[in-house]
Amino acid sequence: MNGYGGSILRVDLSSGKINKTPTPHDLAKEYIGGRGFGAFLLFTEVPKFADPLGPENKLILSTGPLSGLMIPGAGKMDFTTKSPLTNGYASSSLGGMLTAELKYAGIDSVIFEGISPNPVYLLIEDDRIQLLDATEYWGHGTISVEKSIKDKYGEDYQVAVIGPGGENLVPFASINHDYGRQAGRGGVGAVMGSKKLKAIVVHGTKAIPVADPEGYRKAGLDLFKACKQAEGLVPWQQYGTTIVTSWCNEVGALPTRNFTSGYFTEGKELYGPVMREKIVVTDKGCFGCPSPCGKYSRTKKYQSNVEGPEYETIGLLGSNLGISDIEDVAEANRLCDDLGIDTISTGGVIGWAMECYQKGILTSADTDGLVLNFGNTVTVFELIRRIANKQGFGNLLSQGVKKASGIIGNGSEKFAVHVKGMEQSAYATHNATAMLLAYMTCDVGAHHNRSWAITYDLQVGRDLVVPEKVARIIWLQNFRPMFDVLGSCRLQWVELSIERDLYIPALEAITGVSRTWEDLERVGEKIWNLTRLFWIRENPEFSREWDLPSPRFYTDPPPDGPTAGQITKYEDVQKLLDMYYEQRGWDSNGIPKPETLKRMKLDEFALST
Ligand code: SF4
């Protein structure tokens, strides 16, 4: 099949059996690749009520038809599984170089199932595929293991690896690659750890077939030219995602002290230009990227190297914890990377614990003697270690903010900032109704990348609650994740304002299938509904309540900054949901209506919920 590696690899870790089957044409036609493959395979292969950390759950890696080809940023892959953090759908994307190698090995998806009796790693060298003993790597951090594996096999081998967080089944453990890229969200690393799979090592040398080589060459060049000519290229390359740190603070969206505020008085010390001057050593990009947003940094204070920190990490491990020294944030980032835990969830749960401590709900008698004041960097470093190792007070925090607040109680649930159990990423949404709705209805929990709408809120009026805003969120949710289906980065479209229509001739020349963006959005909508059905199937108590945001955003006005005194009214939260459900064709509990499913040919899946 043009644009595809051509096979799906199945690895049964219980028996050690490995087999490859051709990638089904129908799967490619209906779900295209990446996140689409993951959603379909998850729903159809993982049995109802499977334990996320048990042998029946599967970890599914998928590439897309653009992955590994000369298209800007075509180095994305998707990890899909049933989340141990939320008990729902988890999908986390990863950049870097791994995707291309997998496609060059002729593989579109890898499905891991079962549980290995001993720690192993998977080695893929084209058609030579083996499970090998990983005892020597077990217990070690991601950075040293990736380096050891590369020393052993060579720089051409790409490695995805878990750290102690994944081995210890921390439900927000990450899968890491390229010394600091994370598939961070939803606990994909814990599922990999539950299977005793320490690493995936890939080197491929095959060609990817394309339907129209000349058309592909031209369409690819047009895309690269557009990136190179984009006005936003230079600042984006200089600062990457940290380009938004100052803007977020200035508009009151920078999460500060567990989202009590959106404004951090000492925030200037975290801004992109300060970071660039103080710690950035070089820019770093994923496979085929003309606009490398990754930053490789070195701290003087800790004499350590780290990829990042990115904006989300600065928000959650910096301002959200009252930390204003970028070197401290970089070191916290390095610890999370090496231990293999998500920087966003880690910052979220530590921020919650710090607020509990400030309010006297937790005392040092509960925290192993640690002083949890905001801004206490030493404590933050120690908590990161204890969370990854599930040690002492860290064991409570390792459960995530929803479960930890359920255990501690005393009103702490009201300032546990999450949706569906996933800690909210780095936008304070006291008065930003589109972004708030984006978090409420995101398909994995409170994550930003499906529908990043904070700038749109500012453009049209941040407290507006109107159908047009809701329609915008739905359009973004159908459209933006399609980049994760195609296997390329969305940031060239988002940050460089590349015309999205430029991707259409490239996709057609590569696959030989003609599709418009409207066709792709229909696939996006179908995937969105399928993953919704997965939540409902796995959680019989699923209802409207699950789509509510943290009460923080409708009960606690920020004391300072541009949004001082502002919240979203609870009745507006409910109105947003009503409008959203109506426009999606879902009932008042957020369940897709039969006619909606029929329109998308998803009726057969409804029967199994
Ligand atoms: Fe990777 Fe950033 Fe380039 Fe996207 S823009 S491909 S995330 S380096």
Coordinates of C-alpha atoms and ligand atoms in Angstrom, one line a residue:
M1 CA 0.0 0.0 0.0
N2 CA 1.4 3.3 -1.0
G3 CA 2.5 5.5 2.0
Y4 CA 2.5 2.5 4.4
G5 CA 5.1 0.2 5.8
G6 CA 2.7 -2.5 4.9
S7 CA 2.5 -4.6 8.1
I8 CA 1.2 -4.8 11.6
L9 CA 3.5 -6.4 14.1
R10 CA 2.0 -8.3 17.0
V11 CA 4.2 -9.1 20.0
D12 CA 2.7 -11.4 22.7
L13 CA 4.9 -10.8 25.7
S14 CA 3.4 -13.7 27.7
S15 CA 4.4 -16.3 25.1
G16 CA 7.2 -14.5 23.4
K17 CA 5.4 -15.1 20.0
I18 CA 6.0 -12.4 17.4
N19 CA 4.1 -12.3 14.1
K20 CA 3.5 -9.8 11.3
T21 CA 0.4 -9.5 9.1
P22 CA -0.3 -7.2 6.2
T23 CA -1.9 -3.8 7.2
P24 CA -5.6 -4.2 6.2
H25 CA -6.7 -2.0 3.3
D26 CA -10.0 -1.4 5.0
L27 CA -8.3 -0.1 8.2
A28 CA -6.2 2.3 6.1
K29 CA -9.2 3.4 4.2
E30 CA -11.4 4.1 7.2
Y31 CA -9.0 5.2 9.9
I32 CA -5.9 6.2 7.8
G33 CA -3.2 5.6 10.4
G34 CA -1.7 6.8 13.7
R35 CA -4.3 7.7 16.2
G36 CA -7.0 6.3 13.9
F37 CA -5.4 2.9 13.9
G38 CA -4.9 3.1 17.6
A39 CA -8.5 4.0 18.4
F40 CA -9.9 1.2 16.2
L41 CA -7.5 -1.5 17.5
L42 CA -8.0 -0.5 21.1
F43 CA -11.8 -0.7 20.8
T44 CA -11.9 -3.9 18.9
E45 CA -9.0 -5.8 20.6
V46 CA -9.1 -4.8 24.3
P47 CA -11.9 -6.7 26.1
K48 CA -14.4 -4.7 28.0
F49 CA -13.3 -3.9 31.6
A50 CA -9.7 -5.1 31.0
D51 CA -7.4 -4.1 33.8
P52 CA -5.2 -1.3 32.3
L53 CA -2.2 -2.9 33.9
G54 CA -3.2 -6.5 33.2
P55 CA -2.3 -8.8 30.4
E56 CA -5.5 -8.1 28.4
N57 CA -4.7 -4.4 27.9
K58 CA -2.7 -3.6 24.8
L59 CA -0.1 -1.0 24.0
I60 CA -0.5 0.1 20.4
L61 CA 2.1 2.1 18.5
S62 CA 1.0 3.5 15.2
T63 CA 2.6 5.6 12.5
G64 CA 0.7 7.4 9.7
P65 CA 1.0 7.6 5.9
L66 CA 3.1 10.7 6.1
S67 CA 5.5 9.3 8.8
G68 CA 9.1 8.9 7.7
L69 CA 8.6 10.8 4.4
M70 CA 10.0 14.1 3.3
I71 CA 7.1 16.1 4.7
P72 CA 7.8 18.8 7.4
G73 CA 7.8 17.2 10.8
A74 CA 6.7 13.8 9.6
G75 CA 8.2 12.1 12.6
K76 CA 5.2 11.6 14.8
M77 CA 3.8 8.3 16.2
D78 CA 0.9 7.6 18.5
F79 CA 0.8 5.4 21.6
T80 CA -2.7 4.2 22.4
T81 CA -3.9 2.1 25.4
K82 CA -6.5 1.9 28.1
S83 CA -5.3 4.4 30.6
P84 CA -4.3 3.4 34.2
L85 CA -4.7 7.0 35.2
T86 CA -8.2 7.6 33.9
N87 CA -9.6 4.1 33.1
G88 CA -10.5 5.6 29.7
Y89 CA -8.9 6.2 26.3
A90 CA -5.3 7.2 26.3
S91 CA -3.4 8.4 23.3
S92 CA -0.1 10.2 23.5
S93 CA 2.0 11.3 20.6
L94 CA 5.8 11.2 20.3
G95 CA 8.1 13.0 18.0
G96 CA 11.8 12.4 17.3
M97 CA 13.3 9.8 15.0
L98 CA 11.7 6.5 16.0
T99 CA 8.7 6.7 13.6
A100 CA 10.8 6.9 10.5
E101 CA 12.8 3.9 11.5
L102 CA 9.7 1.9 12.1
K103 CA 8.3 2.7 8.7
Y104 CA 11.7 1.9 7.1
A105 CA 11.4 -1.5 8.8
G106 CA 8.1 -2.0 6.9
I107 CA 5.9 -1.6 10.0
D108 CA 2.8 0.7 10.5
S109 CA 1.7 -0.5 13.9
V110 CA 3.0 -2.6 16.8
I111 CA 0.6 -4.2 19.2
F112 CA 2.0 -5.3 22.5
E113 CA -0.1 -7.8 24.5
G114 CA 0.3 -10.1 27.5
I115 CA 3.0 -9.7 30.2
S116 CA 6.5 -11.0 29.9
P117 CA 7.8 -13.1 32.8
N118 CA 11.1 -11.2 32.8
P119 CA 12.2 -7.7 31.7
V120 CA 12.7 -7.6 28.0
Y121 CA 13.3 -5.2 25.1
L122 CA 12.1 -5.5 21.5
L123 CA 14.8 -5.2 18.8
I124 CA 13.6 -4.6 15.3
E125 CA 16.1 -4.7 12.5
D126 CA 14.0 -4.8 9.3
D127 CA 12.5 -8.4 9.3
R128 CA 14.8 -9.6 12.1
I129 CA 12.7 -9.1 15.2
Q130 CA 13.6 -10.4 18.7
L131 CA 12.7 -10.1 22.3
L132 CA 15.9 -9.8 24.3
D133 CA 16.7 -9.9 28.0
A134 CA 16.6 -6.4 29.6
T135 CA 17.6 -7.3 33.1
E136 CA 20.7 -5.2 32.9
Y137 CA 18.6 -2.1 32.1
W138 CA 15.8 -2.6 34.5
G139 CA 15.8 -0.1 37.4
H140 CA 17.9 2.4 35.4
G141 CA 16.8 5.8 34.2
T142 CA 15.8 6.5 30.6
I143 CA 18.7 8.6 29.7
S144 CA 21.5 6.2 30.6
V145 CA 19.6 3.2 29.1
E146 CA 19.0 5.0 25.8
K147 CA 22.7 5.8 25.7
S148 CA 23.8 2.2 26.6
I149 CA 21.6 0.8 23.9
K150 CA 22.8 3.2 21.3
D151 CA 26.4 2.5 22.4
K152 CA 25.7 -1.2 21.8
Y153 CA 23.9 -1.0 18.5
G154 CA 24.9 2.4 16.9
E155 CA 23.4 5.8 16.4
D156 CA 21.2 4.6 13.6
Y157 CA 19.1 2.6 16.1
Q158 CA 16.3 4.6 17.6
V159 CA 15.1 3.8 21.2
A160 CA 11.9 4.3 23.2
V161 CA 12.4 3.5 26.8
I162 CA 10.6 3.6 30.2
G163 CA 12.2 4.7 33.5
P164 CA 11.6 3.6 37.1
G165 CA 8.2 5.4 36.9
G166 CA 7.0 3.0 34.3
E167 CA 8.5 0.0 36.0
N168 CA 6.8 0.9 39.3
L169 CA 3.5 1.4 37.4
V170 CA 3.0 5.1 38.2
P171 CA -0.2 5.8 36.3
F172 CA 1.2 8.9 34.7
A173 CA 4.5 7.3 33.7
S174 CA 5.9 8.3 30.2
I175 CA 7.6 6.6 27.4
N176 CA 10.8 8.5 26.5
H177 CA 12.9 8.8 23.3
D178 CA 15.8 10.9 22.0
Y179 CA 17.0 11.8 25.5
G180 CA 14.0 13.9 26.5
R181 CA 11.0 13.6 24.2
Q182 CA 8.1 12.1 26.1
A183 CA 4.9 10.3 25.1
G184 CA 3.8 11.7 28.5
R185 CA 0.1 11.6 29.0
G186 CA -2.3 9.0 30.3
G187 CA 0.2 6.5 31.7
V188 CA 1.4 4.8 28.5
G189 CA 4.7 4.2 30.2
A190 CA 3.0 2.4 33.1
V191 CA 1.3 0.0 30.6
M192 CA 4.7 -0.6 29.0
G193 CA 6.1 -1.3 32.5
S194 CA 3.2 -3.6 33.4
K195 CA 4.3 -5.7 30.4
K196 CA 7.9 -5.8 31.6
L197 CA 8.9 -4.1 28.4
K198 CA 11.8 -1.8 29.1
A199 CA 12.6 -0.6 25.6
I200 CA 11.8 -0.7 21.9
V201 CA 14.8 -0.5 19.6
V202 CA 14.4 0.0 15.9
H203 CA 16.5 0.2 12.8
G204 CA 15.0 -0.1 9.3
T205 CA 16.4 0.3 5.8
K206 CA 13.5 -0.3 3.4
A207 CA 11.9 2.2 1.2
I208 CA 8.3 3.4 1.7
P209 CA 6.3 3.1 -1.6
V210 CA 4.7 6.2 -2.9
A211 CA 2.0 6.4 -5.6
D212 CA 3.4 9.4 -7.5
P213 CA 7.1 10.1 -6.8
E214 CA 7.2 13.3 -8.9
G215 CA 4.0 14.7 -7.3
Y216 CA 5.3 13.8 -3.9
R217 CA 8.6 15.6 -4.5
K218 CA 6.8 18.7 -5.7
A219 CA 4.2 18.7 -2.9
G220 CA 6.9 18.1 -0.2
L221 CA 9.0 20.9 -1.6
D222 CA 6.0 23.3 -1.6
L223 CA 5.5 22.5 2.1
F224 CA 9.1 23.0 3.0
K225 CA 9.3 26.2 1.0
A226 CA 6.2 27.5 2.8
C227 CA 7.8 26.7 6.2
K228 CA 11.1 28.4 5.3
Q229 CA 9.3 31.5 4.0
A230 CA 7.0 31.8 7.1
E231 CA 7.3 35.0 9.1
G232 CA 7.0 33.1 12.3
L233 CA 9.9 30.8 11.6
V234 CA 12.7 32.7 13.3
P235 CA 11.0 33.4 16.6
W236 CA 9.5 29.9 16.7
Q237 CA 12.9 28.3 16.1
Q238 CA 14.5 30.6 18.7
Y239 CA 12.0 30.0 21.5
G240 CA 9.9 27.0 20.5
T241 CA 6.8 26.5 22.7
T242 CA 8.3 28.9 25.3
I243 CA 7.3 31.7 22.9
V244 CA 3.9 31.7 24.7
T245 CA 5.2 31.9 28.4
S246 CA 5.2 35.7 28.5
W247 CA 1.9 36.0 26.6
C248 CA 0.2 33.5 29.0
N249 CA 1.4 35.5 32.0
E250 CA 0.3 38.8 30.5
V251 CA -3.3 37.5 29.8
G252 CA -3.6 35.6 33.1
A253 CA -3.4 32.1 31.7
L254 CA -0.1 30.9 33.3
P255 CA -0.9 28.3 36.0
T256 CA 0.3 29.7 39.2
R257 CA 0.4 28.0 42.7
N258 CA -1.9 25.2 41.8
F259 CA -4.0 27.3 39.4
T260 CA -5.1 29.7 42.2
S261 CA -4.0 32.4 39.8
G262 CA -3.1 32.8 36.1
Y263 CA -0.5 35.4 36.9
F264 CA 3.0 34.7 38.4
T265 CA 4.6 37.9 39.7
E266 CA 8.1 36.4 39.3
G267 CA 7.1 35.0 35.9
K268 CA 9.6 37.1 33.8
E269 CA 12.4 34.9 35.0
L270 CA 10.8 32.0 33.2
Y271 CA 10.2 33.7 29.8
G272 CA 11.6 32.4 26.6
P273 CA 14.4 35.0 26.1
V274 CA 15.6 34.5 29.7
M275 CA 15.7 30.8 29.2
R276 CA 17.5 31.1 25.9
E277 CA 20.2 33.4 27.3
K278 CA 20.6 31.4 30.6
I279 CA 20.5 27.7 29.6
V280 CA 19.8 26.9 26.0
V281 CA 22.8 25.3 24.2
T282 CA 21.2 24.4 20.8
D283 CA 18.0 23.9 18.9
K284 CA 16.8 20.4 18.3
G285 CA 14.2 19.0 15.9
C286 CA 12.3 15.8 15.1
F287 CA 12.8 13.9 11.9
G288 CA 12.3 16.0 8.8
C289 CA 11.5 19.2 10.7
P290 CA 12.3 22.6 9.1
S291 CA 11.4 24.5 12.3
P292 CA 13.1 22.8 15.2
C293 CA 11.3 23.8 18.4
G294 CA 13.2 21.5 20.8
K295 CA 15.7 23.2 23.0
Y296 CA 18.7 21.4 24.4
S297 CA 19.9 23.1 27.6
R298 CA 22.6 22.9 30.2
T299 CA 22.2 24.2 33.8
K300 CA 25.2 25.8 35.5
K301 CA 23.6 25.4 38.9
Y302 CA 23.2 21.6 38.6
Q303 CA 25.8 21.0 35.8
S304 CA 23.2 18.9 34.0
N305 CA 21.8 18.6 30.5
V306 CA 18.2 18.4 29.5
E307 CA 15.9 18.6 26.5
G308 CA 13.6 21.5 27.2
P309 CA 12.0 22.7 29.3
E310 CA 9.0 23.3 27.0
Y311 CA 6.1 25.7 27.9
E312 CA 3.9 23.0 29.5
T313 CA 6.7 21.9 31.8
I314 CA 7.6 25.5 32.7
G315 CA 3.9 26.1 33.6
L316 CA 3.5 23.0 35.7
L317 CA 6.9 22.5 37.3
G318 CA 7.6 26.3 37.4
S319 CA 4.9 28.8 38.1
N320 CA 2.4 26.2 39.3
L321 CA 4.8 25.3 42.0
G322 CA 5.9 28.9 42.7
I323 CA 9.4 28.3 41.2
S324 CA 10.9 31.2 39.3
D325 CA 14.4 30.0 38.5
I326 CA 14.5 28.5 35.0
E327 CA 17.5 26.4 36.1
D328 CA 15.4 24.8 38.8
V329 CA 12.6 24.1 36.3
A330 CA 15.1 22.5 33.9
E331 CA 16.5 20.3 36.7
A332 CA 13.0 19.2 37.7
N333 CA 12.3 18.5 34.0
R334 CA 15.5 16.4 33.8
L335 CA 14.5 14.3 36.8
C336 CA 11.1 13.6 35.4
D337 CA 12.6 12.6 32.0
D338 CA 15.1 10.3 33.5
L339 CA 12.7 8.7 35.9
G340 CA 10.1 8.5 33.2
I341 CA 7.1 10.4 34.6
D342 CA 4.9 13.0 32.9
T343 CA 6.1 16.5 33.7
I344 CA 2.5 17.9 33.5
S345 CA 0.8 15.4 35.8
T346 CA 3.8 15.6 38.2
G347 CA 3.5 19.3 38.5
G348 CA -0.2 19.1 38.8
V349 CA -0.2 16.6 41.7
I350 CA 2.7 18.4 43.5
G351 CA 0.9 21.7 43.2
W352 CA -2.2 20.2 44.7
A353 CA -0.2 18.8 47.6
M354 CA 1.5 22.2 48.2
E355 CA -1.9 23.8 48.5
C356 CA -3.1 21.1 50.9
Y357 CA 0.0 21.9 53.0
Q358 CA -0.6 25.6 52.8
K359 CA -4.2 25.1 54.0
G360 CA -3.2 22.7 56.8
I361 CA -5.0 19.8 55.2
L362 CA -1.6 18.0 55.1
T363 CA 1.1 18.6 57.6
S364 CA 4.7 17.4 57.8
A365 CA 3.4 14.4 59.8
D366 CA 1.8 13.3 56.5
T367 CA 4.6 14.2 54.2
D368 CA 7.5 12.3 55.7
G369 CA 8.7 15.6 57.2
L370 CA 9.0 17.4 53.9
V371 CA 8.1 21.1 53.9
L372 CA 5.7 21.6 51.0
N373 CA 5.8 25.4 50.7
F374 CA 5.3 26.8 47.2
G375 CA 8.7 27.6 45.7
N376 CA 10.6 24.9 47.8
T377 CA 12.7 23.5 45.0
V378 CA 14.5 20.9 47.2
T379 CA 11.2 19.4 48.2
V380 CA 10.0 19.3 44.6
F381 CA 13.1 17.4 43.5
E382 CA 12.6 15.0 46.4
L383 CA 8.9 14.5 45.6
I384 CA 9.7 13.7 42.0
R385 CA 12.0 10.9 43.1
R386 CA 9.5 9.6 45.6
I387 CA 6.7 9.7 43.1
A388 CA 8.6 7.7 40.5
N389 CA 9.7 5.2 43.2
K390 CA 6.3 5.2 45.0
Q391 CA 8.1 5.8 48.2
G392 CA 6.5 7.1 51.4
F393 CA 4.3 10.3 50.8
G394 CA 5.3 9.9 47.1
N395 CA 3.1 6.8 46.9
L396 CA 0.0 8.9 47.6
L397 CA 0.9 11.5 45.0
S398 CA 1.9 8.8 42.4
Q399 CA -1.8 7.9 42.2
G400 CA -2.6 11.2 40.5
V401 CA -4.6 14.2 41.8
K402 CA -8.0 12.7 41.5
K403 CA -7.3 9.6 43.5
A404 CA -5.0 11.3 46.0
S405 CA -7.6 14.0 46.7
G406 CA -10.3 11.3 47.1
I407 CA -8.1 9.7 49.8
I408 CA -7.2 12.9 51.6
G409 CA -10.7 14.5 51.3
N410 CA -11.3 17.6 53.5
G411 CA -12.4 19.6 50.6
S412 CA -9.1 19.0 48.7
E413 CA -11.1 17.5 45.8
K414 CA -12.3 21.0 45.0
F415 CA -8.9 22.2 44.1
A416 CA -7.7 19.0 42.5
V417 CA -7.3 20.3 38.9
H418 CA -8.1 17.6 36.5
V419 CA -10.8 16.4 34.1
K420 CA -11.6 12.6 34.1
G421 CA -8.6 12.0 36.3
M422 CA -6.0 13.6 34.0
E423 CA -4.2 16.6 35.5
Q424 CA -4.8 19.8 33.5
S425 CA -2.1 21.1 31.3
A426 CA -0.7 24.7 31.4
Y427 CA -3.6 27.1 30.8
A428 CA -5.5 28.6 33.7
T429 CA -9.1 28.7 32.5
H430 CA -10.9 30.9 35.1
N431 CA -12.1 33.1 32.3
A432 CA -11.5 31.5 29.0
T433 CA -14.6 29.6 28.1
A434 CA -13.5 28.0 24.8
M435 CA -10.3 26.6 26.4
L436 CA -12.3 25.5 29.4
L437 CA -14.7 23.6 27.2
A438 CA -11.7 22.2 25.3
Y439 CA -10.3 20.7 28.5
M440 CA -13.8 19.5 29.7
T441 CA -14.4 17.5 26.5
C442 CA -10.9 16.5 25.4
D443 CA -10.9 12.8 24.6
V444 CA -8.1 11.8 27.0
G445 CA -8.8 14.2 30.0
A446 CA -7.6 17.8 30.6
H447 CA -5.1 18.0 27.7
H448 CA -4.6 21.0 25.5
N449 CA -3.4 19.7 22.2
R450 CA -6.7 18.5 20.7
S451 CA -8.2 22.0 20.6
W452 CA -5.8 24.8 21.7
A453 CA -8.2 27.7 21.9
I454 CA -6.8 30.1 24.4
T455 CA -5.8 32.7 21.8
Y456 CA -9.3 32.3 20.2
D457 CA -10.8 33.2 23.6
L458 CA -8.9 36.4 23.7
Q459 CA -9.8 37.2 20.1
V460 CA -13.6 36.8 20.4
G461 CA -14.2 37.6 24.1
R462 CA -13.0 35.3 26.8
D463 CA -16.2 35.0 28.7
L464 CA -18.5 34.6 25.7
V465 CA -20.7 31.5 25.9
V466 CA -22.2 31.2 22.4
P467 CA -22.7 28.4 19.9
E468 CA -20.0 29.7 17.6
K469 CA -17.4 29.1 20.3
V470 CA -18.6 25.6 20.8
A471 CA -18.6 25.0 17.1
R472 CA -14.9 26.2 16.9
I473 CA -13.9 23.7 19.6
I474 CA -15.7 20.8 17.8
W475 CA -14.0 21.8 14.5
L476 CA -10.6 21.9 16.2
Q477 CA -11.2 18.5 17.9
N478 CA -12.1 16.9 14.6
F479 CA -9.3 18.6 12.6
R480 CA -6.2 19.1 14.8
P481 CA -5.8 15.4 15.9
M482 CA -5.8 14.5 12.2
F483 CA -2.1 15.4 12.2
D484 CA -1.7 12.5 14.7
V485 CA -3.5 10.3 12.3
L486 CA -1.3 11.3 9.3
G487 CA 1.8 11.0 11.4
S488 CA 3.2 14.5 11.1
C489 CA 3.5 17.5 13.4
R490 CA 0.7 20.0 13.7
L491 CA 3.0 22.9 14.8
Q492 CA 3.9 24.0 11.2
W493 CA 0.2 24.7 10.7
V494 CA -0.3 26.2 14.2
E495 CA 2.9 28.3 14.6
L496 CA 4.0 29.0 11.1
S497 CA 0.5 29.4 9.7
I498 CA 1.2 27.0 6.8
E499 CA -1.9 26.6 4.6
R500 CA -3.4 23.3 5.5
D501 CA -4.4 22.7 1.9
L502 CA -0.7 22.2 1.0
Y503 CA -0.9 18.8 2.8
I504 CA -3.6 17.6 0.4
P505 CA -1.6 17.1 -2.8
A506 CA 1.2 15.5 -0.7
L507 CA -1.2 13.0 0.9
E508 CA -2.6 12.2 -2.5
A509 CA 0.8 11.8 -4.2
I510 CA 2.0 9.5 -1.4
T511 CA -1.1 7.3 -0.9
G512 CA -2.7 7.6 -4.3
V513 CA -6.0 8.4 -2.6
S514 CA -7.6 11.7 -3.1
R515 CA -9.0 13.3 0.1
T516 CA -10.1 16.8 1.0
W517 CA -9.8 18.3 4.5
E518 CA -13.5 17.9 4.8
D519 CA -13.0 14.1 4.2
L520 CA -10.3 14.1 6.8
E521 CA -12.5 16.0 9.3
R522 CA -15.1 13.4 8.9
V523 CA -12.6 10.7 9.8
G524 CA -11.6 12.9 12.8
E525 CA -15.2 13.1 13.9
K526 CA -15.6 9.3 13.6
I527 CA -12.5 8.7 15.7
W528 CA -13.8 11.2 18.3
N529 CA -17.1 9.4 18.6
L530 CA -15.4 5.9 18.7
T531 CA -13.1 7.0 21.6
R532 CA -16.2 8.5 23.4
L533 CA -17.8 5.1 23.1
F534 CA -14.7 3.5 24.6
W535 CA -15.0 5.7 27.7
I536 CA -18.7 4.8 28.0
R537 CA -18.0 1.0 27.5
E538 CA -15.3 0.9 30.2
N539 CA -17.1 3.1 32.8
P540 CA -20.8 2.2 33.1
E541 CA -21.3 5.1 35.5
F542 CA -20.1 7.6 32.8
S543 CA -22.3 10.7 32.6
R544 CA -22.3 14.4 32.2
E545 CA -20.5 14.8 35.5
W546 CA -17.4 13.4 33.9
D547 CA -17.2 16.4 31.5
L548 CA -17.1 18.9 34.3
P549 CA -14.0 21.0 35.0
S550 CA -12.3 21.4 38.3
P551 CA -14.4 23.6 40.6
R552 CA -11.4 25.9 40.8
F553 CA -12.5 27.6 37.6
Y554 CA -16.1 28.3 38.7
T555 CA -15.7 28.9 42.4
D556 CA -12.2 30.5 43.1
P557 CA -11.5 33.8 41.4
P558 CA -7.8 34.6 41.1
P559 CA -6.6 37.1 43.7
D560 CA -4.3 39.0 41.2
G561 CA -3.3 39.5 37.7
P562 CA -5.4 40.2 34.5
T563 CA -8.1 37.8 35.6
A564 CA -8.3 38.9 39.2
G565 CA -11.8 38.4 40.6
Q566 CA -13.0 36.5 37.4
I567 CA -14.4 33.0 37.1
T568 CA -16.7 31.2 34.7
K569 CA -20.2 31.0 36.2
Y570 CA -21.3 27.4 36.9
E571 CA -24.5 27.9 34.8
D572 CA -22.3 28.9 31.9
V573 CA -20.3 25.7 32.4
Q574 CA -23.5 23.8 32.0
K575 CA -24.6 25.9 29.1
L576 CA -21.3 25.1 27.3
L577 CA -21.9 21.4 27.8
D578 CA -25.5 21.6 26.6
M579 CA -24.5 23.4 23.4
Y580 CA -21.6 21.0 22.9
Y581 CA -23.7 17.9 23.2
E582 CA -26.3 19.2 20.9
Q583 CA -23.8 20.1 18.2
R584 CA -22.1 16.8 18.6
G585 CA -25.4 14.9 18.3
W586 CA -25.0 13.5 21.8
D587 CA -27.7 13.2 24.5
S588 CA -27.8 15.2 27.7
N589 CA -25.4 12.8 29.4
G590 CA -22.9 13.1 26.6
I591 CA -23.7 9.7 25.1
P592 CA -23.7 9.7 21.2
K593 CA -27.3 9.3 19.9
P594 CA -28.1 6.3 17.7
E595 CA -28.6 8.5 14.6
T596 CA -25.2 10.1 15.2
L597 CA -23.5 6.8 15.3
K598 CA -25.4 5.6 12.3
R599 CA -24.3 8.6 10.3
M600 CA -20.7 7.7 11.0
K601 CA -21.3 3.9 10.5
L602 CA -20.4 3.3 14.1
D603 CA -23.6 1.5 15.0
E604 CA -21.9 -1.9 15.4
F605 CA -19.6 -0.3 18.1
A606 CA -22.6 1.1 20.0
L607 CA -23.9 -2.5 20.4
S608 CA -20.9 -3.5 22.3
T609 CA -20.9 -0.7 24.8
Ligands
SF4_1 FE1 9.3 18.3 16.4 FE2 8.9 20.8 17.2 FE3 9.5 20.3 14.7 FE4 7.1 19.6 15.6 S1 8.0 21.7 15.3 S2 8.4 18.3 14.4 S3 7.6 19.1 17.8 S4 10.8 19.9 16.5

